[in-house]
């Protein structure tokens, strides 16, 4: 039977797995009828090739069963060899190790969503026999289960033996281990590889949420002669920009990454989320170009999200819901899938469900402003002001008093009649001071607040200061409003006409022109807590107004969406 084993091995080495399956099936059937024709070591190897070929043809349930049979046979061979005075015949046949068999059983269990079984079979391997791939597998399982401490231990064991295991190093940084400690585990490799220290520094800054410095480090790597045009590096930079609420820059850098590698999967989910929530029509065209074209059975979680976001952007909420659920089923911790589901619920005025999914998303990623905003908007719609304020205060703390978080808190306070006007003004002034590039509506919110307080002169002075460097249609319109209330009609006329030159569709500038000469604009369209008080300029879930052409009830027949 050694000859048949050689033939099976040849088929296996040529990756003719379906042929191996058929030959092994017949061989094992014959061995059952004529046990004397095949020795146990040979039969063990036939079982191994049979199981591994089934695994390679994605027949995981059958493969797991045969791997376990091979493992049990290996134990029987050891016992018989130990108890026999003479070595067994053909014991010289090289047999697959217990470690490799158990590792393959663990892979089958993961493919079958049996995480407990995967963990148990790996723990059967003694500590001294655990190779780096076993430790890596255990680290991944514990990380995905939220058990950080054992995950950290296993990832450290991997780096101790393989200092260039970049994924293990990255996982340690994600789990909160300091860059200095991770570097000490990689020092053997970093001494000879010049780029490793810079890469490690950038990743440490990224995972410690020092996004501004991380971008600086990534840019220093994105140079000719170094790592110029590396798509993964660019995607990481895109995540940094988005975390800093600089979505235009994030879109630009991610677009560059996908231009370099159109088949890149990493970051596709975030890119599609940014494009779907952009007010630029050209971005929707880019989003359409990202939609997958291969067979649906091959789609990854990220590709389901891309299509979901495309349907969401086009207000096809039923289809968007289906695609979002498919992504969520594949990866229940994917932030973009959770956020997409929340946005869909919000558009359908199912605010409780939207809030629930936002909370789940925050558990997976606690530093995303867009998640906080969707959650606060949902709570405000439910008139749960105290909860909304608590979430906004937490966002302010987590996001380091960013102008976006300050504006979000003000949005909540403006709904609360008991809120201190002094605090509101303080928060707005702080946001304006930080938001030098006018990435939020902080300035317009402050001006409208001052207008409500009849402080027209102060409001006009603030606008005149900023309009020199940021001459936008919105700011000219607001300044025109101030001059109307100050009864300076010529100045008001100048700024309203300038606003319309910059944006002919500025309806409030048109209204302002019509109001010149009247007593006050306040009763026309200023009201405390009005919809004009938006927390950011970036389009978010609230920008997608439900319309008669959009799907009316996407939940029919979708009982498993949750």
PDB file of C-alpha atoms in Angstrom, residues 294-546:
ATOM      1  CA  UNK A 294     -17.897  39.370  -9.302  1.00  0.00           C
ATOM      2  CA  UNK A 295     -20.254  36.597  -8.226  1.00  0.00           C
ATOM      3  CA  UNK A 296     -22.228  37.445  -5.078  1.00  0.00           C
ATOM      4  CA  UNK A 297     -20.973  34.331  -3.276  1.00  0.00           C
ATOM      5  CA  UNK A 298     -17.458  35.815  -3.340  1.00  0.00           C
ATOM      6  CA  UNK A 299     -18.346  39.165  -1.777  1.00  0.00           C
ATOM      7  CA  UNK A 300     -16.581  40.207   1.396  1.00  0.00           C
ATOM      8  CA  UNK A 301     -18.161  42.098   4.271  1.00  0.00           C
ATOM      9  CA  UNK A 302     -16.694  45.331   2.891  1.00  0.00           C
ATOM     10  CA  UNK A 303     -18.235  44.761  -0.541  1.00  0.00           C
ATOM     11  CA  UNK A 304     -21.697  44.173   0.927  1.00  0.00           C
ATOM     12  CA  UNK A 305     -21.318  47.506   2.721  1.00  0.00           C
ATOM     13  CA  UNK A 306     -20.272  49.265  -0.492  1.00  0.00           C
ATOM     14  CA  UNK A 307     -23.466  48.139  -2.218  1.00  0.00           C
ATOM     15  CA  UNK A 308     -25.519  48.928   0.876  1.00  0.00           C
ATOM     16  CA  UNK A 309     -24.162  52.462   0.995  1.00  0.00           C
ATOM     17  CA  UNK A 310     -24.809  52.906  -2.725  1.00  0.00           C
ATOM     18  CA  UNK A 311     -28.458  51.934  -2.261  1.00  0.00           C
ATOM     19  CA  UNK A 312     -28.675  54.146   0.812  1.00  0.00           C
ATOM     20  CA  UNK A 313     -27.293  57.128  -1.103  1.00  0.00           C
ATOM     21  CA  UNK A 314     -29.978  56.559  -3.729  1.00  0.00           C
ATOM     22  CA  UNK A 315     -32.690  56.222  -1.030  1.00  0.00           C
ATOM     23  CA  UNK A 316     -33.367  52.591  -1.884  1.00  0.00           C
ATOM     24  CA  UNK A 317     -33.687  51.665   1.752  1.00  0.00           C
ATOM     25  CA  UNK A 318     -35.104  48.167   1.285  1.00  0.00           C
ATOM     26  CA  UNK A 319     -32.095  47.035  -0.722  1.00  0.00           C
ATOM     27  CA  UNK A 320     -29.719  48.980   1.519  1.00  0.00           C
ATOM     28  CA  UNK A 321     -31.165  47.179   4.534  1.00  0.00           C
ATOM     29  CA  UNK A 322     -30.658  43.777   2.918  1.00  0.00           C
ATOM     30  CA  UNK A 323     -27.021  44.469   2.003  1.00  0.00           C
ATOM     31  CA  UNK A 324     -26.281  45.970   5.434  1.00  0.00           C
ATOM     32  CA  UNK A 325     -27.669  42.857   7.103  1.00  0.00           C
ATOM     33  CA  UNK A 326     -25.531  40.588   4.918  1.00  0.00           C
ATOM     34  CA  UNK A 327     -22.428  42.535   5.975  1.00  0.00           C
ATOM     35  CA  UNK A 328     -23.490  42.447   9.616  1.00  0.00           C
ATOM     36  CA  UNK A 329     -23.993  38.672   9.441  1.00  0.00           C
ATOM     37  CA  UNK A 330     -20.437  38.230   8.168  1.00  0.00           C
ATOM     38  CA  UNK A 331     -18.898  40.530  10.799  1.00  0.00           C
ATOM     39  CA  UNK A 332     -21.034  41.662  13.722  1.00  0.00           C
ATOM     40  CA  UNK A 333     -18.344  44.069  14.903  1.00  0.00           C
ATOM     41  CA  UNK A 334     -17.984  45.947  11.634  1.00  0.00           C
ATOM     42  CA  UNK A 335     -18.597  49.584  12.513  1.00  0.00           C
ATOM     43  CA  UNK A 336     -19.683  50.611   9.012  1.00  0.00           C
ATOM     44  CA  UNK A 337     -22.330  47.857   8.880  1.00  0.00           C
ATOM     45  CA  UNK A 338     -23.754  48.955  12.234  1.00  0.00           C
ATOM     46  CA  UNK A 339     -23.703  52.628  11.248  1.00  0.00           C
ATOM     47  CA  UNK A 340     -25.392  51.887   7.925  1.00  0.00           C
ATOM     48  CA  UNK A 341     -28.166  49.993   9.699  1.00  0.00           C
ATOM     49  CA  UNK A 342     -28.569  52.885  12.148  1.00  0.00           C
ATOM     50  CA  UNK A 343     -28.775  55.421   9.317  1.00  0.00           C
ATOM     51  CA  UNK A 344     -31.412  53.355   7.537  1.00  0.00           C
ATOM     52  CA  UNK A 345     -33.504  53.118  10.694  1.00  0.00           C
ATOM     53  CA  UNK A 346     -33.144  56.872  11.197  1.00  0.00           C
ATOM     54  CA  UNK A 347     -34.441  57.647   7.727  1.00  0.00           C
ATOM     55  CA  UNK A 348     -37.436  55.413   8.386  1.00  0.00           C
ATOM     56  CA  UNK A 349     -38.094  57.281  11.635  1.00  0.00           C
ATOM     57  CA  UNK A 350     -37.388  54.146  13.675  1.00  0.00           C
ATOM     58  CA  UNK A 351     -35.327  56.119  16.158  1.00  0.00           C
ATOM     59  CA  UNK A 352     -35.205  53.538  18.964  1.00  0.00           C
ATOM     60  CA  UNK A 353     -33.679  50.978  16.625  1.00  0.00           C
ATOM     61  CA  UNK A 354     -31.265  53.563  15.239  1.00  0.00           C
ATOM     62  CA  UNK A 355     -30.122  54.441  18.765  1.00  0.00           C
ATOM     63  CA  UNK A 356     -29.637  50.754  19.610  1.00  0.00           C
ATOM     64  CA  UNK A 357     -27.376  50.157  16.613  1.00  0.00           C
ATOM     65  CA  UNK A 358     -25.405  53.342  17.303  1.00  0.00           C
ATOM     66  CA  UNK A 359     -24.784  52.161  20.854  1.00  0.00           C
ATOM     67  CA  UNK A 360     -23.529  48.839  19.521  1.00  0.00           C
ATOM     68  CA  UNK A 361     -21.267  50.676  17.070  1.00  0.00           C
ATOM     69  CA  UNK A 362     -19.827  52.816  19.872  1.00  0.00           C
ATOM     70  CA  UNK A 363     -18.953  49.654  21.800  1.00  0.00           C
ATOM     71  CA  UNK A 364     -16.873  48.597  18.796  1.00  0.00           C
ATOM     72  CA  UNK A 365     -15.383  52.051  18.130  1.00  0.00           C
ATOM     73  CA  UNK A 366     -15.749  54.766  20.759  1.00  0.00           C
ATOM     74  CA  UNK A 367     -14.051  57.649  18.925  1.00  0.00           C
ATOM     75  CA  UNK A 368     -16.131  58.097  15.764  1.00  0.00           C
ATOM     76  CA  UNK A 369     -17.984  61.431  15.690  1.00  0.00           C
ATOM     77  CA  UNK A 370     -20.467  60.285  13.042  1.00  0.00           C
ATOM     78  CA  UNK A 371     -21.708  57.542  15.381  1.00  0.00           C
ATOM     79  CA  UNK A 372     -22.159  59.993  18.256  1.00  0.00           C
ATOM     80  CA  UNK A 373     -24.043  62.369  15.986  1.00  0.00           C
ATOM     81  CA  UNK A 374     -26.425  59.701  14.702  1.00  0.00           C
ATOM     82  CA  UNK A 375     -27.091  58.570  18.275  1.00  0.00           C
ATOM     83  CA  UNK A 376     -27.703  62.102  19.564  1.00  0.00           C
ATOM     84  CA  UNK A 377     -29.964  62.917  16.605  1.00  0.00           C
ATOM     85  CA  UNK A 378     -31.972  59.762  17.309  1.00  0.00           C
ATOM     86  CA  UNK A 379     -32.353  60.576  21.005  1.00  0.00           C
ATOM     87  CA  UNK A 380     -33.417  64.133  20.205  1.00  0.00           C
ATOM     88  CA  UNK A 381     -36.093  62.806  17.877  1.00  0.00           C
ATOM     89  CA  UNK A 382     -37.320  60.664  20.793  1.00  0.00           C
ATOM     90  CA  UNK A 383     -37.265  63.768  23.035  1.00  0.00           C
ATOM     91  CA  UNK A 384     -34.827  62.049  25.390  1.00  0.00           C
ATOM     92  CA  UNK A 385     -32.882  65.234  26.086  1.00  0.00           C
ATOM     93  CA  UNK A 386     -31.062  64.090  29.221  1.00  0.00           C
ATOM     94  CA  UNK A 387     -29.706  60.987  27.499  1.00  0.00           C
ATOM     95  CA  UNK A 388     -28.759  63.025  24.438  1.00  0.00           C
ATOM     96  CA  UNK A 389     -26.889  65.514  26.599  1.00  0.00           C
ATOM     97  CA  UNK A 390     -25.094  62.703  28.442  1.00  0.00           C
ATOM     98  CA  UNK A 391     -23.966  61.152  25.148  1.00  0.00           C
ATOM     99  CA  UNK A 392     -22.867  64.555  23.809  1.00  0.00           C
ATOM    100  CA  UNK A 393     -20.890  65.246  26.991  1.00  0.00           C
ATOM    101  CA  UNK A 394     -19.197  61.864  26.646  1.00  0.00           C
ATOM    102  CA  UNK A 395     -18.382  62.618  23.007  1.00  0.00           C
ATOM    103  CA  UNK A 396     -16.824  65.895  24.115  1.00  0.00           C
ATOM    104  CA  UNK A 397     -14.584  64.011  26.516  1.00  0.00           C
ATOM    105  CA  UNK A 398     -13.629  61.175  24.147  1.00  0.00           C
ATOM    106  CA  UNK A 399     -13.028  63.511  21.185  1.00  0.00           C
ATOM    107  CA  UNK A 400     -10.862  65.899  23.218  1.00  0.00           C
ATOM    108  CA  UNK A 401     -13.194  68.922  23.016  1.00  0.00           C
ATOM    109  CA  UNK A 402     -13.133  68.927  19.223  1.00  0.00           C
ATOM    110  CA  UNK A 403     -15.194  71.664  17.506  1.00  0.00           C
ATOM    111  CA  UNK A 404     -17.510  68.985  16.113  1.00  0.00           C
ATOM    112  CA  UNK A 405     -18.207  67.599  19.581  1.00  0.00           C
ATOM    113  CA  UNK A 406     -18.719  71.111  20.975  1.00  0.00           C
ATOM    114  CA  UNK A 407     -21.273  71.882  18.261  1.00  0.00           C
ATOM    115  CA  UNK A 408     -23.028  68.587  18.902  1.00  0.00           C
ATOM    116  CA  UNK A 409     -23.388  69.432  22.585  1.00  0.00           C
ATOM    117  CA  UNK A 410     -24.715  72.900  21.724  1.00  0.00           C
ATOM    118  CA  UNK A 411     -27.295  71.316  19.414  1.00  0.00           C
ATOM    119  CA  UNK A 412     -28.634  69.417  22.438  1.00  0.00           C
ATOM    120  CA  UNK A 413     -28.474  72.394  24.807  1.00  0.00           C
ATOM    121  CA  UNK A 414     -30.427  74.572  22.390  1.00  0.00           C
ATOM    122  CA  UNK A 415     -33.312  72.126  22.756  1.00  0.00           C
ATOM    123  CA  UNK A 416     -33.242  72.430  26.532  1.00  0.00           C
ATOM    124  CA  UNK A 417     -35.078  75.475  27.873  1.00  0.00           C
ATOM    125  CA  UNK A 418     -33.243  75.138  31.185  1.00  0.00           C
ATOM    126  CA  UNK A 419     -29.782  75.232  29.583  1.00  0.00           C
ATOM    127  CA  UNK A 420     -27.480  78.093  30.515  1.00  0.00           C
ATOM    128  CA  UNK A 421     -27.163  80.638  27.709  1.00  0.00           C
ATOM    129  CA  UNK A 422     -23.761  81.544  29.062  1.00  0.00           C
ATOM    130  CA  UNK A 423     -22.542  77.942  28.681  1.00  0.00           C
ATOM    131  CA  UNK A 424     -23.931  77.732  25.157  1.00  0.00           C
ATOM    132  CA  UNK A 425     -22.043  80.857  24.146  1.00  0.00           C
ATOM    133  CA  UNK A 426     -18.844  79.614  25.817  1.00  0.00           C
ATOM    134  CA  UNK A 427     -18.991  76.311  23.935  1.00  0.00           C
ATOM    135  CA  UNK A 428     -19.656  78.046  20.616  1.00  0.00           C
ATOM    136  CA  UNK A 429     -16.839  80.538  21.071  1.00  0.00           C
ATOM    137  CA  UNK A 430     -14.466  77.686  21.936  1.00  0.00           C
ATOM    138  CA  UNK A 431     -15.553  75.767  18.839  1.00  0.00           C
ATOM    139  CA  UNK A 432     -15.061  78.822  16.592  1.00  0.00           C
ATOM    140  CA  UNK A 433     -11.606  79.408  18.047  1.00  0.00           C
ATOM    141  CA  UNK A 434     -10.564  75.812  17.284  1.00  0.00           C
ATOM    142  CA  UNK A 435     -12.265  75.522  13.888  1.00  0.00           C
ATOM    143  CA  UNK A 436      -9.894  77.704  11.907  1.00  0.00           C
ATOM    144  CA  UNK A 437     -10.760  76.050   8.568  1.00  0.00           C
ATOM    145  CA  UNK A 438     -14.537  76.270   9.100  1.00  0.00           C
ATOM    146  CA  UNK A 439     -15.077  72.524   8.881  1.00  0.00           C
ATOM    147  CA  UNK A 440     -18.143  72.860  11.137  1.00  0.00           C
ATOM    148  CA  UNK A 441     -21.083  75.247  11.448  1.00  0.00           C
ATOM    149  CA  UNK A 442     -19.665  76.644  14.689  1.00  0.00           C
ATOM    150  CA  UNK A 443     -19.304  80.193  13.336  1.00  0.00           C
ATOM    151  CA  UNK A 444     -22.811  80.389  11.877  1.00  0.00           C
ATOM    152  CA  UNK A 445     -24.245  78.833  15.040  1.00  0.00           C
ATOM    153  CA  UNK A 446     -22.511  81.471  17.170  1.00  0.00           C
ATOM    154  CA  UNK A 447     -23.702  84.291  14.930  1.00  0.00           C
ATOM    155  CA  UNK A 448     -27.297  83.065  14.974  1.00  0.00           C
ATOM    156  CA  UNK A 449     -27.109  82.648  18.740  1.00  0.00           C
ATOM    157  CA  UNK A 450     -25.904  86.243  19.130  1.00  0.00           C
ATOM    158  CA  UNK A 451     -28.668  87.387  16.798  1.00  0.00           C
ATOM    159  CA  UNK A 452     -31.159  85.687  19.091  1.00  0.00           C
ATOM    160  CA  UNK A 453     -29.661  87.664  21.943  1.00  0.00           C
ATOM    161  CA  UNK A 454     -30.026  90.901  19.912  1.00  0.00           C
ATOM    162  CA  UNK A 455     -26.241  91.326  19.874  1.00  0.00           C
ATOM    163  CA  UNK A 456     -26.174  92.270  16.204  1.00  0.00           C
ATOM    164  CA  UNK A 457     -23.121  94.514  16.366  1.00  0.00           C
ATOM    165  CA  UNK A 458     -20.960  91.840  18.004  1.00  0.00           C
ATOM    166  CA  UNK A 459     -22.202  89.249  15.536  1.00  0.00           C
ATOM    167  CA  UNK A 460     -21.279  91.486  12.602  1.00  0.00           C
ATOM    168  CA  UNK A 461     -17.804  92.120  13.978  1.00  0.00           C
ATOM    169  CA  UNK A 462     -17.138  88.376  14.340  1.00  0.00           C
ATOM    170  CA  UNK A 463     -18.281  87.789  10.760  1.00  0.00           C
ATOM    171  CA  UNK A 464     -16.187  90.646   9.352  1.00  0.00           C
ATOM    172  CA  UNK A 465     -13.146  89.117  11.042  1.00  0.00           C
ATOM    173  CA  UNK A 466     -13.678  85.693   9.441  1.00  0.00           C
ATOM    174  CA  UNK A 467     -15.055  86.719   6.063  1.00  0.00           C
ATOM    175  CA  UNK A 468     -11.702  88.070   4.942  1.00  0.00           C
ATOM    176  CA  UNK A 469     -10.152  84.599   4.977  1.00  0.00           C
ATOM    177  CA  UNK A 470     -13.323  82.564   4.269  1.00  0.00           C
ATOM    178  CA  UNK A 471     -15.573  84.546   1.912  1.00  0.00           C
ATOM    179  CA  UNK A 472     -18.394  82.001   1.588  1.00  0.00           C
ATOM    180  CA  UNK A 473     -21.961  82.594   0.470  1.00  0.00           C
ATOM    181  CA  UNK A 474     -23.239  81.521   3.886  1.00  0.00           C
ATOM    182  CA  UNK A 475     -21.084  84.020   5.775  1.00  0.00           C
ATOM    183  CA  UNK A 476     -22.010  86.905   3.457  1.00  0.00           C
ATOM    184  CA  UNK A 477     -25.692  86.037   3.897  1.00  0.00           C
ATOM    185  CA  UNK A 478     -25.315  86.001   7.709  1.00  0.00           C
ATOM    186  CA  UNK A 479     -23.509  89.338   7.626  1.00  0.00           C
ATOM    187  CA  UNK A 480     -26.283  90.745   5.465  1.00  0.00           C
ATOM    188  CA  UNK A 481     -28.797  89.592   8.105  1.00  0.00           C
ATOM    189  CA  UNK A 482     -26.823  91.416  10.803  1.00  0.00           C
ATOM    190  CA  UNK A 483     -26.762  94.645   8.813  1.00  0.00           C
ATOM    191  CA  UNK A 484     -30.515  94.439   8.178  1.00  0.00           C
ATOM    192  CA  UNK A 485     -31.103  94.219  11.905  1.00  0.00           C
ATOM    193  CA  UNK A 486     -28.671  97.106  12.419  1.00  0.00           C
ATOM    194  CA  UNK A 487     -30.648  99.045   9.746  1.00  0.00           C
ATOM    195  CA  UNK A 488     -27.557  99.407   7.548  1.00  0.00           C
ATOM    196  CA  UNK A 489     -29.327  98.750   4.297  1.00  0.00           C
ATOM    197  CA  UNK A 490     -26.475  99.524   1.893  1.00  0.00           C
ATOM    198  CA  UNK A 491     -24.094  97.134   3.635  1.00  0.00           C
ATOM    199  CA  UNK A 492     -26.848  94.509   3.828  1.00  0.00           C
ATOM    200  CA  UNK A 493     -27.559  94.853   0.098  1.00  0.00           C
ATOM    201  CA  UNK A 494     -23.850  94.451  -0.720  1.00  0.00           C
ATOM    202  CA  UNK A 495     -23.436  91.245   1.271  1.00  0.00           C
ATOM    203  CA  UNK A 496     -26.699  89.662   0.108  1.00  0.00           C
ATOM    204  CA  UNK A 497     -25.784  90.236  -3.531  1.00  0.00           C
ATOM    205  CA  UNK A 498     -22.274  88.891  -2.891  1.00  0.00           C
ATOM    206  CA  UNK A 499     -23.787  85.812  -1.266  1.00  0.00           C
ATOM    207  CA  UNK A 500     -25.999  85.230  -4.329  1.00  0.00           C
ATOM    208  CA  UNK A 501     -23.051  85.656  -6.685  1.00  0.00           C
ATOM    209  CA  UNK A 502     -21.216  82.924  -4.783  1.00  0.00           C
ATOM    210  CA  UNK A 503     -24.298  80.708  -4.556  1.00  0.00           C
ATOM    211  CA  UNK A 504     -27.334  81.647  -6.670  1.00  0.00           C
ATOM    212  CA  UNK A 505     -29.389  79.024  -4.809  1.00  0.00           C
ATOM    213  CA  UNK A 506     -28.930  80.642  -1.397  1.00  0.00           C
ATOM    214  CA  UNK A 507     -32.615  81.050  -0.545  1.00  0.00           C
ATOM    215  CA  UNK A 508     -32.007  82.930   2.696  1.00  0.00           C
ATOM    216  CA  UNK A 509     -29.932  85.530   0.866  1.00  0.00           C
ATOM    217  CA  UNK A 510     -32.872  86.072  -1.493  1.00  0.00           C
ATOM    218  CA  UNK A 511     -35.213  86.402   1.469  1.00  0.00           C
ATOM    219  CA  UNK A 512     -32.763  88.822   3.077  1.00  0.00           C
ATOM    220  CA  UNK A 513     -32.823  91.086   0.024  1.00  0.00           C
ATOM    221  CA  UNK A 514     -36.608  91.164   0.205  1.00  0.00           C
ATOM    222  CA  UNK A 515     -36.472  92.064   3.906  1.00  0.00           C
ATOM    223  CA  UNK A 516     -34.197  95.086   3.527  1.00  0.00           C
ATOM    224  CA  UNK A 517     -35.929  98.071   5.081  1.00  0.00           C
ATOM    225  CA  UNK A 518     -38.094  96.027   7.415  1.00  0.00           C
ATOM    226  CA  UNK A 519     -37.773  96.174  11.185  1.00  0.00           C
ATOM    227  CA  UNK A 520     -36.085  92.839  11.977  1.00  0.00           C
ATOM    228  CA  UNK A 521     -35.262  89.489  10.505  1.00  0.00           C
ATOM    229  CA  UNK A 522     -35.606  87.620  13.772  1.00  0.00           C
ATOM    230  CA  UNK A 523     -39.261  86.830  13.395  1.00  0.00           C
ATOM    231  CA  UNK A 524     -38.695  85.714   9.814  1.00  0.00           C
ATOM    232  CA  UNK A 525     -36.480  82.721  10.294  1.00  0.00           C
ATOM    233  CA  UNK A 526     -34.463  82.844  13.510  1.00  0.00           C
ATOM    234  CA  UNK A 527     -35.753  80.716  16.314  1.00  0.00           C
ATOM    235  CA  UNK A 528     -33.736  79.178  19.130  1.00  0.00           C
ATOM    236  CA  UNK A 529     -33.048  75.518  18.434  1.00  0.00           C
ATOM    237  CA  UNK A 530     -34.091  75.902  14.780  1.00  0.00           C
ATOM    238  CA  UNK A 531     -32.943  73.378  12.218  1.00  0.00           C
ATOM    239  CA  UNK A 532     -30.334  75.880  11.054  1.00  0.00           C
ATOM    240  CA  UNK A 533     -28.296  74.898  14.097  1.00  0.00           C
ATOM    241  CA  UNK A 534     -26.480  71.933  12.554  1.00  0.00           C
ATOM    242  CA  UNK A 535     -23.461  70.461  14.269  1.00  0.00           C
ATOM    243  CA  UNK A 536     -21.341  70.026  11.133  1.00  0.00           C
ATOM    244  CA  UNK A 537     -21.311  70.970   7.509  1.00  0.00           C
ATOM    245  CA  UNK A 538     -20.706  67.387   6.522  1.00  0.00           C
ATOM    246  CA  UNK A 539     -23.765  65.560   5.287  1.00  0.00           C
ATOM    247  CA  UNK A 540     -24.906  62.908   7.747  1.00  0.00           C
ATOM    248  CA  UNK A 541     -27.771  60.530   8.112  1.00  0.00           C
ATOM    249  CA  UNK A 542     -30.210  63.395   8.677  1.00  0.00           C
ATOM    250  CA  UNK A 543     -29.531  64.728   5.186  1.00  0.00           C
ATOM    251  CA  UNK A 544     -31.372  61.795   3.628  1.00  0.00           C
ATOM    252  CA  UNK A 545     -34.981  62.915   3.806  1.00  0.00           C
ATOM    253  CA  UNK A 546     -37.499  60.183   3.145  1.00  0.00           C
TER     254      UNK A 546
END
